[in-house]
PDB file of C-alpha atoms in Angstrom:
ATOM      1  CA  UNK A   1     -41.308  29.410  -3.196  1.00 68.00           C
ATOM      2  CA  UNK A   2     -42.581  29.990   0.189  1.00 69.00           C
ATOM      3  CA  UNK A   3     -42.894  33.741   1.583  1.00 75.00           C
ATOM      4  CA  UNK A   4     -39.376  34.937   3.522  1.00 73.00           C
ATOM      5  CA  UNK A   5     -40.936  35.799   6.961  1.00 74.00           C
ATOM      6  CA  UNK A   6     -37.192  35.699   8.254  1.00 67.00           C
ATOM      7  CA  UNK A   7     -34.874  37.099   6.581  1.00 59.00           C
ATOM      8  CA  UNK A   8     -32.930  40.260   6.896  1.00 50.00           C
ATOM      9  CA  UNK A   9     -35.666  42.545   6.005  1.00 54.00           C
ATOM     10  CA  UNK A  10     -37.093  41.917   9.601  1.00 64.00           C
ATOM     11  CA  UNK A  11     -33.675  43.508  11.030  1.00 80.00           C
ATOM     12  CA  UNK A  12     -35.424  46.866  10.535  1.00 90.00           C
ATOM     13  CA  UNK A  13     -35.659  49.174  13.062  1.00 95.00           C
ATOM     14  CA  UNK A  14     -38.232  51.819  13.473  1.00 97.00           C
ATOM     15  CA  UNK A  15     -38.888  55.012  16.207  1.00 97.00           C
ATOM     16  CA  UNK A  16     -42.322  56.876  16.295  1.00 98.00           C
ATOM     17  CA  UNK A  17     -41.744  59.940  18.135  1.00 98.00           C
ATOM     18  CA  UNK A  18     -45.507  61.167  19.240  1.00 98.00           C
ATOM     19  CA  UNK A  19     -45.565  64.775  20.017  1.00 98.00           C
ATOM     20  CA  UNK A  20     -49.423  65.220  19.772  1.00 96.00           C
ATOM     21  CA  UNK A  21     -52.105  63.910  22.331  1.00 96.00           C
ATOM     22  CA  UNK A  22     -54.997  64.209  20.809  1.00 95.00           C
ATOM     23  CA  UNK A  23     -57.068  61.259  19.532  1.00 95.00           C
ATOM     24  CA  UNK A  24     -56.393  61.017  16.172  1.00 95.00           C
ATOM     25  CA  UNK A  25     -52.664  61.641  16.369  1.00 96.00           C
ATOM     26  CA  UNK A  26     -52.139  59.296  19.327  1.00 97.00           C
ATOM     27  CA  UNK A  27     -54.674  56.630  17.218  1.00 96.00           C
ATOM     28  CA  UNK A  28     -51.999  56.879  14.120  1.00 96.00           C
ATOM     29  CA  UNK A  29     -49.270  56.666  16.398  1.00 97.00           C
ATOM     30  CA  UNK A  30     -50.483  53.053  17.739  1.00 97.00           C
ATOM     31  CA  UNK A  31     -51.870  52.230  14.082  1.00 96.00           C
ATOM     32  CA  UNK A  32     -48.610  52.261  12.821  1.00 97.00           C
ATOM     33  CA  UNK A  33     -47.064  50.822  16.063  1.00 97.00           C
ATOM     34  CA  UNK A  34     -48.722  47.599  15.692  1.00 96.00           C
ATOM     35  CA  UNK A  35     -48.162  47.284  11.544  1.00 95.00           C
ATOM     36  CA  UNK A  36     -44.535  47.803  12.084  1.00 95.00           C
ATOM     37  CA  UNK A  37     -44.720  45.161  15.151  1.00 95.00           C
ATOM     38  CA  UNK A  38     -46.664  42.753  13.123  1.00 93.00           C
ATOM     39  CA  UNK A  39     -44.078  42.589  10.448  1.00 92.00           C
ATOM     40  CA  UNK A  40     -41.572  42.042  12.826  1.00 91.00           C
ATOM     41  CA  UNK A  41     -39.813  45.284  13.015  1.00 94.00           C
ATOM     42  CA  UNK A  42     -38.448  46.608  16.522  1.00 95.00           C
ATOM     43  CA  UNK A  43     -39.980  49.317  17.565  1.00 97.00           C
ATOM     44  CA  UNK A  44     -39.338  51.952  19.937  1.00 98.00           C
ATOM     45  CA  UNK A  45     -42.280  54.706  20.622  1.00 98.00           C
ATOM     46  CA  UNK A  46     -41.022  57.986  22.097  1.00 98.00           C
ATOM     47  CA  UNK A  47     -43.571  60.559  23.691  1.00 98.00           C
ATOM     48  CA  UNK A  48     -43.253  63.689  24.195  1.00 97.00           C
ATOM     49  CA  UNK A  49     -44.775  67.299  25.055  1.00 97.00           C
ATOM     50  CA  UNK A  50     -48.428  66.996  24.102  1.00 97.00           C
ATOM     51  CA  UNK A  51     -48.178  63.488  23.554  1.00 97.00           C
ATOM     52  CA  UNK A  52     -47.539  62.921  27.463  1.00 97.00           C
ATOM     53  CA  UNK A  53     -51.502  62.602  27.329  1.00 97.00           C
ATOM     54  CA  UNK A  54     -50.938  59.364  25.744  1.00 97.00           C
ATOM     55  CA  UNK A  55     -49.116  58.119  28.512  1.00 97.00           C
ATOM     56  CA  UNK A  56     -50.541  60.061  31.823  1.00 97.00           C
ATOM     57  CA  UNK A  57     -52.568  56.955  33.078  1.00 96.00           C
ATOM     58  CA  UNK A  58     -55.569  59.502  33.965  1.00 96.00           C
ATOM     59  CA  UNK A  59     -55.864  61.254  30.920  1.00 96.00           C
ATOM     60  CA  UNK A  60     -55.496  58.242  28.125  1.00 96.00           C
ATOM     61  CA  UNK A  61     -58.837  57.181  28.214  1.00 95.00           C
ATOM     62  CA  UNK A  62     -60.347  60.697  27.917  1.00 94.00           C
ATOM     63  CA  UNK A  63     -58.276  61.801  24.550  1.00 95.00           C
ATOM     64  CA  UNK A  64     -60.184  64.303  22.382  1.00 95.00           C
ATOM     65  CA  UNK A  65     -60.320  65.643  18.946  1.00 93.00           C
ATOM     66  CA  UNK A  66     -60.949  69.048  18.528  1.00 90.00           C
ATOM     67  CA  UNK A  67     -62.906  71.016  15.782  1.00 89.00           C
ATOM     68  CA  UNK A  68     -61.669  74.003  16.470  1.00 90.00           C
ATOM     69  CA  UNK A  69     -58.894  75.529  13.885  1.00 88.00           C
ATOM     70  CA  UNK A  70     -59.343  71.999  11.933  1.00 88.00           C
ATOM     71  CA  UNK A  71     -60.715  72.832   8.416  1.00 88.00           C
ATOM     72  CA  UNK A  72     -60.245  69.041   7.435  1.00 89.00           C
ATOM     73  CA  UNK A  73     -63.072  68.049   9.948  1.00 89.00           C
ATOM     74  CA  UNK A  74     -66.322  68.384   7.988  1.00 88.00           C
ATOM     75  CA  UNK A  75     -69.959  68.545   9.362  1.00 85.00           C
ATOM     76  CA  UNK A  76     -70.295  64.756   8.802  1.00 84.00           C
ATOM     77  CA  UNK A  77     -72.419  63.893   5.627  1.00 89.00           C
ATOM     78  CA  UNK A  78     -71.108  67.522   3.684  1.00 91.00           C
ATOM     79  CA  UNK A  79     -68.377  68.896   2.504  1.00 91.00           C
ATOM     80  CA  UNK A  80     -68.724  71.743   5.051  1.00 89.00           C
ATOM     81  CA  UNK A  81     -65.994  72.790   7.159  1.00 87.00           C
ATOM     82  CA  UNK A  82     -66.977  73.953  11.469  1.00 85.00           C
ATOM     83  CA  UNK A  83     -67.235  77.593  11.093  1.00 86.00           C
ATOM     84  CA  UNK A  84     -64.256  78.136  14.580  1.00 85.00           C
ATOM     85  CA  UNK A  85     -67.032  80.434  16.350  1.00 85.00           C
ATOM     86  CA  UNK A  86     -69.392  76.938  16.217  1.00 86.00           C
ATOM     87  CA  UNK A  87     -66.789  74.404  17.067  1.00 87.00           C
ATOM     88  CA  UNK A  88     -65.684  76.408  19.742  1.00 89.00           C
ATOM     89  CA  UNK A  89     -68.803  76.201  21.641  1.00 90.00           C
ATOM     90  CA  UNK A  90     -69.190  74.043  24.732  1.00 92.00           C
ATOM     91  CA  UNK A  91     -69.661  70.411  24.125  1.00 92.00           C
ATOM     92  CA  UNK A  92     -68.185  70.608  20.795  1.00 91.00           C
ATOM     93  CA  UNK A  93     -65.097  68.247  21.171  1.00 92.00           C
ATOM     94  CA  UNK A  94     -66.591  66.238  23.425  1.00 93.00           C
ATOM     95  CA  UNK A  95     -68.961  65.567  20.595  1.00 92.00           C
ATOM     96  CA  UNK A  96     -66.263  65.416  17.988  1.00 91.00           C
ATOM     97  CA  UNK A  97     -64.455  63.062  20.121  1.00 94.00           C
ATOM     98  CA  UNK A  98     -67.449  60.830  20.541  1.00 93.00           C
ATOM     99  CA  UNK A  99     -68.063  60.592  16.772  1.00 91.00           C
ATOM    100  CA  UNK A 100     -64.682  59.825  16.168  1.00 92.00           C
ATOM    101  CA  UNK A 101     -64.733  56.895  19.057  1.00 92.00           C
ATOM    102  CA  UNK A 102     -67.875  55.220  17.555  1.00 93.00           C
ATOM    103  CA  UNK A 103     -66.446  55.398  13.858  1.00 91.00           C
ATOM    104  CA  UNK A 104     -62.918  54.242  15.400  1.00 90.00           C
ATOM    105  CA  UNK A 105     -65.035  51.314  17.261  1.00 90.00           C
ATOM    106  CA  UNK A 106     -66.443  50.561  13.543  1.00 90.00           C
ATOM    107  CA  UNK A 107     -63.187  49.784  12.160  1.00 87.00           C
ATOM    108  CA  UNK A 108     -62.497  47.935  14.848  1.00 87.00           C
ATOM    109  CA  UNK A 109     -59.882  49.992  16.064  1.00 92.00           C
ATOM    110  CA  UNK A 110     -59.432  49.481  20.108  1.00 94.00           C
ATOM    111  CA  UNK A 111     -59.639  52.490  22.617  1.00 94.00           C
ATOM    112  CA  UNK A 112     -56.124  54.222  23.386  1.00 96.00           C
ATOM    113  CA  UNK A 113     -55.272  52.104  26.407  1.00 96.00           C
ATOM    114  CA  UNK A 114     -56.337  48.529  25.105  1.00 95.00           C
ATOM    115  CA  UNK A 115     -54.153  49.843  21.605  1.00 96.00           C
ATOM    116  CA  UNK A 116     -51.580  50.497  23.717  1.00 97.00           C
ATOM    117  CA  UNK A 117     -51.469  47.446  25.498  1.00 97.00           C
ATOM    118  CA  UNK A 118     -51.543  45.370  22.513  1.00 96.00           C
ATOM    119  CA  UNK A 119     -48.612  46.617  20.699  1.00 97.00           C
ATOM    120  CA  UNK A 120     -46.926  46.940  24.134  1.00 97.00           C
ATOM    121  CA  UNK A 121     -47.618  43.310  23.938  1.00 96.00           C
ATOM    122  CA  UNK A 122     -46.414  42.503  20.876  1.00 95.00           C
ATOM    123  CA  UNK A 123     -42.649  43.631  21.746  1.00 95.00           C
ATOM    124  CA  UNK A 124     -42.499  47.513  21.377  1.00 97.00           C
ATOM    125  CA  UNK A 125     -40.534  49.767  23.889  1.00 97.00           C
ATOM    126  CA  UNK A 126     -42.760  52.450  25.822  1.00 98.00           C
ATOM    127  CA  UNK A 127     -40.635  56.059  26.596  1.00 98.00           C
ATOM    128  CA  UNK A 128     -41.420  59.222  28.739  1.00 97.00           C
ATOM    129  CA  UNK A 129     -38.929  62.454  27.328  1.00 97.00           C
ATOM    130  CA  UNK A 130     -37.005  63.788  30.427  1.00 96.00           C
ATOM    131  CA  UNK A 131     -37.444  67.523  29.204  1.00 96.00           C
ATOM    132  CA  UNK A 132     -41.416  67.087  29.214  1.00 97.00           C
ATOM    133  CA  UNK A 133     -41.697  65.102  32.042  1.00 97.00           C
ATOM    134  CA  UNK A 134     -39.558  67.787  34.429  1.00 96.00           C
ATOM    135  CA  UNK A 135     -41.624  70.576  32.470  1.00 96.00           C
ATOM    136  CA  UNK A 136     -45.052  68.589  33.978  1.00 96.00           C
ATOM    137  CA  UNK A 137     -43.302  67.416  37.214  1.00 95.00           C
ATOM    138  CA  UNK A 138     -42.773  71.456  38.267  1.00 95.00           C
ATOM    139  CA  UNK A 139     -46.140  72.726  36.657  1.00 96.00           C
ATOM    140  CA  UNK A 140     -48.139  69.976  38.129  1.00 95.00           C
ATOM    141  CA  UNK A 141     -46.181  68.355  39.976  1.00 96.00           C
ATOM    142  CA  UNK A 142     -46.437  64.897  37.825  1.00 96.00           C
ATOM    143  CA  UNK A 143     -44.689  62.072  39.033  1.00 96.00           C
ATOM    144  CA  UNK A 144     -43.702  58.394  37.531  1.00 96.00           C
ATOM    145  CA  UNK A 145     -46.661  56.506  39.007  1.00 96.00           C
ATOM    146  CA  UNK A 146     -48.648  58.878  36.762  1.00 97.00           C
ATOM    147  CA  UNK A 147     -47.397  57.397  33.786  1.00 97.00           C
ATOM    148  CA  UNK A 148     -48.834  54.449  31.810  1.00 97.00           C
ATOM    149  CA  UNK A 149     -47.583  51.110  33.490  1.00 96.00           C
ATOM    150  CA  UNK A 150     -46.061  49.919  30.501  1.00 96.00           C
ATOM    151  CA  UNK A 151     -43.931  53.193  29.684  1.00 97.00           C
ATOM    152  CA  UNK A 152     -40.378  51.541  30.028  1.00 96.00           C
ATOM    153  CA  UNK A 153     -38.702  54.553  31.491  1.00 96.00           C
ATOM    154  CA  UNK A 154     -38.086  58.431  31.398  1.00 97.00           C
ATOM    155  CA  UNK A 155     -35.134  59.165  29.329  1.00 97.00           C
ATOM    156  CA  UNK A 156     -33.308  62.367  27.607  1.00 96.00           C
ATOM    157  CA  UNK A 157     -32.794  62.847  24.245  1.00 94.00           C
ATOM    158  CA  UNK A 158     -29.163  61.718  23.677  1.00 94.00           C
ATOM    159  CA  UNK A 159     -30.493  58.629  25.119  1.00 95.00           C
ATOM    160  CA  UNK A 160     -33.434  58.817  22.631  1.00 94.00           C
ATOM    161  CA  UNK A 161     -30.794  58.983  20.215  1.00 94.00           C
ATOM    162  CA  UNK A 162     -28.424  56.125  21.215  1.00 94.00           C
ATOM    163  CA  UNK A 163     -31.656  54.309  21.259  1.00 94.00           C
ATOM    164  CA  UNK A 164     -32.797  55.364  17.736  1.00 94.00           C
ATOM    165  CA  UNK A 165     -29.140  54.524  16.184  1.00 93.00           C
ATOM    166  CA  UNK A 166     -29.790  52.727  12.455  1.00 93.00           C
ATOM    167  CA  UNK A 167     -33.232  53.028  12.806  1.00 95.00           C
ATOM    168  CA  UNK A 168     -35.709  54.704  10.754  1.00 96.00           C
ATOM    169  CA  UNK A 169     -37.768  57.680  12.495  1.00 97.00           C
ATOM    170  CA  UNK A 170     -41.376  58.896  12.272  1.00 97.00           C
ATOM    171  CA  UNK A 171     -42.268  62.206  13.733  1.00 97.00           C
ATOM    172  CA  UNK A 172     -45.795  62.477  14.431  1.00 97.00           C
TER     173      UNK A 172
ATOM    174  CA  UNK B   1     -51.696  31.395 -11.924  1.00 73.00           C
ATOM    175  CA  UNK B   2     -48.681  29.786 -10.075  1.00 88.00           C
ATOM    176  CA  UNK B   3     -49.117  26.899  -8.682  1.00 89.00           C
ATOM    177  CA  UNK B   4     -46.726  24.812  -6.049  1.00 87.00           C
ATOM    178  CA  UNK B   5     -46.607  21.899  -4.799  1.00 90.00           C
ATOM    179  CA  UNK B   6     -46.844  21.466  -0.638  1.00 87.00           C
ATOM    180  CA  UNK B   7     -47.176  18.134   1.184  1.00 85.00           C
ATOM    181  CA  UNK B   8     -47.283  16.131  -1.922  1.00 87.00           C
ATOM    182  CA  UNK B   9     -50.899  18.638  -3.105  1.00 89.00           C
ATOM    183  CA  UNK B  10     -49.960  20.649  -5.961  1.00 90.00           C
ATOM    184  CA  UNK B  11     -52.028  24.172  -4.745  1.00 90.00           C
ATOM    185  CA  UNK B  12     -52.571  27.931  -6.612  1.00 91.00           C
ATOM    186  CA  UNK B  13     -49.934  30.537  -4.777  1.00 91.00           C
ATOM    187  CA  UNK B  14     -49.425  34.452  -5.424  1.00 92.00           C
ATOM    188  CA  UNK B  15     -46.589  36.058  -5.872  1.00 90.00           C
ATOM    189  CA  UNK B  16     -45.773  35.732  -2.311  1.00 89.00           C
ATOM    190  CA  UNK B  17     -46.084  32.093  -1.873  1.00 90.00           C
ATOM    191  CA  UNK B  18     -49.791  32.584  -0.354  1.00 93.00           C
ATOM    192  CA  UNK B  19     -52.664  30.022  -1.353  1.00 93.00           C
ATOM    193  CA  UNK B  20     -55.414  31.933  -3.259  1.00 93.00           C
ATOM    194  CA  UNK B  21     -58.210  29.343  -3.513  1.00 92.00           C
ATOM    195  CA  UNK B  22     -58.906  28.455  -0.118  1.00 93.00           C
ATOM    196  CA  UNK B  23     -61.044  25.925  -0.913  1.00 93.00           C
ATOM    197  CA  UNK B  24     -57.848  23.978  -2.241  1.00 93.00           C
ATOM    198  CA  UNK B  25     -56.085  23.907   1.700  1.00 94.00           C
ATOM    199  CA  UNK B  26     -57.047  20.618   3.846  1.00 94.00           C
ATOM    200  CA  UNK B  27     -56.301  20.703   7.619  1.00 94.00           C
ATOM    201  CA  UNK B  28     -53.967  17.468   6.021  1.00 93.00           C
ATOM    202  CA  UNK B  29     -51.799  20.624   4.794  1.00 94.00           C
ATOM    203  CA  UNK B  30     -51.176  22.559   7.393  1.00 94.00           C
ATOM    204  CA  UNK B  31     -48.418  21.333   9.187  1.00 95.00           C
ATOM    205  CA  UNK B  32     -46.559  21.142   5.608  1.00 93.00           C
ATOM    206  CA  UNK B  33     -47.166  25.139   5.481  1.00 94.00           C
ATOM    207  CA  UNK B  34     -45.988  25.016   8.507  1.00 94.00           C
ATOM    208  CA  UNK B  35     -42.769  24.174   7.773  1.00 92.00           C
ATOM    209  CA  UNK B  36     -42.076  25.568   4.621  1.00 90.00           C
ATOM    210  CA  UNK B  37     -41.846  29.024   7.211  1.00 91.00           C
ATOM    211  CA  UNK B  38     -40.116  27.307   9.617  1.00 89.00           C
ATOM    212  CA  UNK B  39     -43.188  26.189  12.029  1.00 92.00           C
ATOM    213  CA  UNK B  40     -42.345  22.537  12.920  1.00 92.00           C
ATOM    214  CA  UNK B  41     -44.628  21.406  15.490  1.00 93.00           C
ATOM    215  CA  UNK B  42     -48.226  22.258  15.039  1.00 95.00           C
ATOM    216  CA  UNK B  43     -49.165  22.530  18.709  1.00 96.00           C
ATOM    217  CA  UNK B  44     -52.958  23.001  19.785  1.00 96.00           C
ATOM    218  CA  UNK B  45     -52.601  26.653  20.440  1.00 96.00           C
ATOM    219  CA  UNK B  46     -51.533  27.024  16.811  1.00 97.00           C
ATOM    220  CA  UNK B  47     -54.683  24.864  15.673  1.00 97.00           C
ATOM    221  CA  UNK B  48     -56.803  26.993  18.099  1.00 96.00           C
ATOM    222  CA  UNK B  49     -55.854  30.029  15.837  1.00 97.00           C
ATOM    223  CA  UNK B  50     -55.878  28.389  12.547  1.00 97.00           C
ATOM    224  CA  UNK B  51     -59.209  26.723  12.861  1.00 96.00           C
ATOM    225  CA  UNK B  52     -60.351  30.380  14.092  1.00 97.00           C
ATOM    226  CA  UNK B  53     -59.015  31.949  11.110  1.00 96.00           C
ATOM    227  CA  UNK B  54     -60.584  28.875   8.243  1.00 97.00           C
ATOM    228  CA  UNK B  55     -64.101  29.233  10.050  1.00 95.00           C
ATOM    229  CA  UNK B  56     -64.239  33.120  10.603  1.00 96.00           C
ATOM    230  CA  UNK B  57     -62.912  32.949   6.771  1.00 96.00           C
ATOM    231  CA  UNK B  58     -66.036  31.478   5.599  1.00 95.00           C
ATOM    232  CA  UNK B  59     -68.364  33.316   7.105  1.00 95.00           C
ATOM    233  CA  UNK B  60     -67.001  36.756   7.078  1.00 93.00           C
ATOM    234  CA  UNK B  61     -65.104  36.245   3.667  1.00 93.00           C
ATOM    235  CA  UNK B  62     -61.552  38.106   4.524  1.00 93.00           C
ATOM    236  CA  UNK B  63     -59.210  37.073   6.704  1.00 95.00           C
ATOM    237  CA  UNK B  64     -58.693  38.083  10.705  1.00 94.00           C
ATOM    238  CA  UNK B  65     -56.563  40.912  11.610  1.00 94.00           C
ATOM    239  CA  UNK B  66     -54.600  39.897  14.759  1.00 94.00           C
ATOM    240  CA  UNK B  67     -56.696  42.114  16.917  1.00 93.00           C
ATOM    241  CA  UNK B  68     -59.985  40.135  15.715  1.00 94.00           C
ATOM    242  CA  UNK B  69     -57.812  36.571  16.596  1.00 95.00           C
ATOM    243  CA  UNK B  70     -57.291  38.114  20.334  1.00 94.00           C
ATOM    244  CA  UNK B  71     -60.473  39.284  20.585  1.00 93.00           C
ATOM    245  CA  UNK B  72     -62.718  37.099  19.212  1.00 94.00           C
ATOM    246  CA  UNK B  73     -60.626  33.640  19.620  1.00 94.00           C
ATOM    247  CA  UNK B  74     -59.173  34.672  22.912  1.00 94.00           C
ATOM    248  CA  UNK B  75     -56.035  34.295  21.922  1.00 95.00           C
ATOM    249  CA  UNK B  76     -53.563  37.440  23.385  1.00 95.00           C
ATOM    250  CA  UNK B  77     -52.087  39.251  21.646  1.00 95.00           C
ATOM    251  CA  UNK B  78     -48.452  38.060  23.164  1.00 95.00           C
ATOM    252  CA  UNK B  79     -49.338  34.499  22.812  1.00 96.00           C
ATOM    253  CA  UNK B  80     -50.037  35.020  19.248  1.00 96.00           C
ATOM    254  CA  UNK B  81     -46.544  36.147  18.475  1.00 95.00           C
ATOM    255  CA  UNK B  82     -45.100  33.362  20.298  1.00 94.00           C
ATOM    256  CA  UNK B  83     -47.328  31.131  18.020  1.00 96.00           C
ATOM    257  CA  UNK B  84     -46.205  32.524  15.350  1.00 94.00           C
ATOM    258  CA  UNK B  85     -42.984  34.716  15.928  1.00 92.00           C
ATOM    259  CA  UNK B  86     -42.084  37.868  14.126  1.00 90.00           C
ATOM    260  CA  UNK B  87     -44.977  38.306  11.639  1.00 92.00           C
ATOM    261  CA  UNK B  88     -47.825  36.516  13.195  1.00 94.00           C
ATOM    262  CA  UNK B  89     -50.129  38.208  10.769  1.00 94.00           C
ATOM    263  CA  UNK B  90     -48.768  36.606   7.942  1.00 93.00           C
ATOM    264  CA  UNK B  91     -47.576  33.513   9.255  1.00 95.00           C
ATOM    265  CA  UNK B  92     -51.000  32.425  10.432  1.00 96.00           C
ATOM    266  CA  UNK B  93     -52.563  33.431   7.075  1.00 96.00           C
ATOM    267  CA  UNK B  94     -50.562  31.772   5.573  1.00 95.00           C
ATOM    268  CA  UNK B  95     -50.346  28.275   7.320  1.00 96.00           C
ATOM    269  CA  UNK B  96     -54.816  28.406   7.095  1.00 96.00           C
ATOM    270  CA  UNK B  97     -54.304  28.880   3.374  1.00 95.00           C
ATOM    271  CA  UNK B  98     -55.389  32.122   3.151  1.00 95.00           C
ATOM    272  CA  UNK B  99     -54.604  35.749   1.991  1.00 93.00           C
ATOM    273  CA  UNK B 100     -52.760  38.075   4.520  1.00 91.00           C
ATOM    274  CA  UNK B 101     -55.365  40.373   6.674  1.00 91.00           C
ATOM    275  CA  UNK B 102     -56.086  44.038   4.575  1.00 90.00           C
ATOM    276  CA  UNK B 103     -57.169  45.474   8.191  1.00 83.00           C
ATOM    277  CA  UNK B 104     -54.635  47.792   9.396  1.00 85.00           C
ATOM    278  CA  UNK B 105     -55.608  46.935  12.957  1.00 85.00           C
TER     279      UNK B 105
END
C-alpha cells in the first residue's frame, strides 16, 4: 500500500502562540512552524508581548539569547553553568547569541527572517496581538509598517480565538 | 521485508509504503510513484527536484530536508509545495525512492 498523504489526518489544525522573543524561543517557534506546514497541517502563528521582537522588522535579525538567569546554558565543552555575576557582563549575550547563530547555521537552520519567510511561504498565517501592539504603539509609538511584511494583520484575542476554533494550540 | 509491486517492478517498502533500497528505484519508476500519491503528470519542475534529491542522496547518504531542496536546487520553498502539495517532504521522498528527510528543518 502506498503512504496516505491525503487523507483526513491532514484536516488538522494547529496555533503556536509565541510569547518569547528571544532566539531560541522564536527558533522553536518557526521549527515547529515549518514541521507542522510540511505535513500539511494549517497553521496559524500568533505573537505576542515579547514575541513582538519576532515580528518588529528592525529587531528580527538582531534576536539574542541571554545567559543571564539561564542555568541550562553551560560554558560550552563542561557541564558548568554561567555564574549570573559573569553572564551579566557586557558582551555576554552578544556572545551567547553568536554561538548559538553559528551552531544554528550548523544544523542548517536559517536566520529568523529567511525561517520566517519560508514557512510564511509554505501556507502559514502571520498575527500581531492588538493588546501588545497598542501597549508598544503608546510606549514607543510602534506603528504597522514596523511589523514584518508578511504578518497578516493585528487582531484581538476573541478573534485569536474564532481563529483557533478546532485547532490544537501550542503556547510557547 | 515487504515488498510491492509498482510499475510492473516488484520493489522493498516500509511500513509506510517508502522504498528502502534505493538502489532498486529507476527514473523508469517514478512517474508510477507518482501516481500511486496522486501525482499524475511528472512535469520538469518535479524532475528538477527529484533528480536533486537521487544525486544529493548519493553523495551525502540521507535524504534533503525541504530547506536543503530550496537552497541548494533553487527550488522555493512555495514552488515546492505546489510540486508536491500538502506534504512536499514526503511526497518527493517518496516519488525518488527514498526515505523521508530526519532533518527537522
Amino acid at each position: 500500500m502506498p503512504p496516505k498523504f491525503d487523507d483526513e489526518g491532514t484536516d488538522r489544525k494547529l496555533c503556536i502562540i509565541v510569547s518569547k522573543g528571544t532566539m531560541e524561543w522564536a527558533t522553536a517557534s518557526m521549527v515547529l512552524g515549518n514541521a507542522a506546514t510540511s505535513e500539511g497541517i494549517e497553521l496559524h502563528v500568533f505573537f505576542t508581548f515579547w514575541g513582538f521582537d519576532a515580528i518588529i522588522d528592525k529587531r528580527m535579525d538582531k534576536l539574542k539569547v541571554s545567559p543571564v538567569a539561564n542555568p541550562s546554558m553551560k560554558i560550552p565543552g563542561t557541564e558548568v553553568g554561567m555564574a549570573n555575576m559573569l553572564a551579566a557582563l557586557p558582551g555576554m549575550t552578544a556572545f551567547a547569541s553568536s554561538m548559538m547563530n553559528k551552531e544554528m547555521d550548523k544544523l542548517q537552520v536559517p536566520p529568523h527572517r529567511e525561517f520566517m519567510q519560508m514557512v510564511h511561504d509554505s501556507g502559514a498565517k502571520f498575527w500581531a496581538c492588538r493588546l501588545t501592539f497598542d501597549m508598544m504603539e503608546n510606549t514607543m509609538g510602534l506603528t504597522k509598517d514596523d511589523l514584518w511584511e508578511g504578518v497578516e494583520d493585528i487582531i484581538s484575542a476573541n478573534d485569536f480565538m474564532e481563529l483557533s476554533e478546532g485547532a490544537q494550540i501550542i503556547f510557547i | 521485508m515487504a515488498t510491492e509491486v509498482i510499475g510492473g517492478v516488484e520493489v522493498h517498502v516500509d511500513d509506510e509504503g517508502f522504498m528502502t533500497d534505493p538502489s532498486e528505484w529507476t527514473e523508469e519508476l517514478a512517474p508510477a510513484l507518482a501516481k500511486e500519491i496522486g501525482i499524475d503528470d511528472l512535469t520538469d519542475a518535479h524532475w528538477k527536484v527529484i533528480r536533486f534529491l537521487r544525486d544529493d542522496f548519493a553523495q551525502e547518504g540521507q535524504t534533503a530536508t525541504l530547506r536543503r531542496v530550496s537552497t541548494m536546487a533553487n527550488v522555493p520553498t512555495k514552488e515546492l509545495y505546489q510540486l508536491f502539495p500538502k506534504k512536499p517532504a514526503k511526497k518527493m521522498s517518496y516519488i525518488s525512492g527514498l526515505q523521508k528527510p530526519v532533518g527537522c528543518v
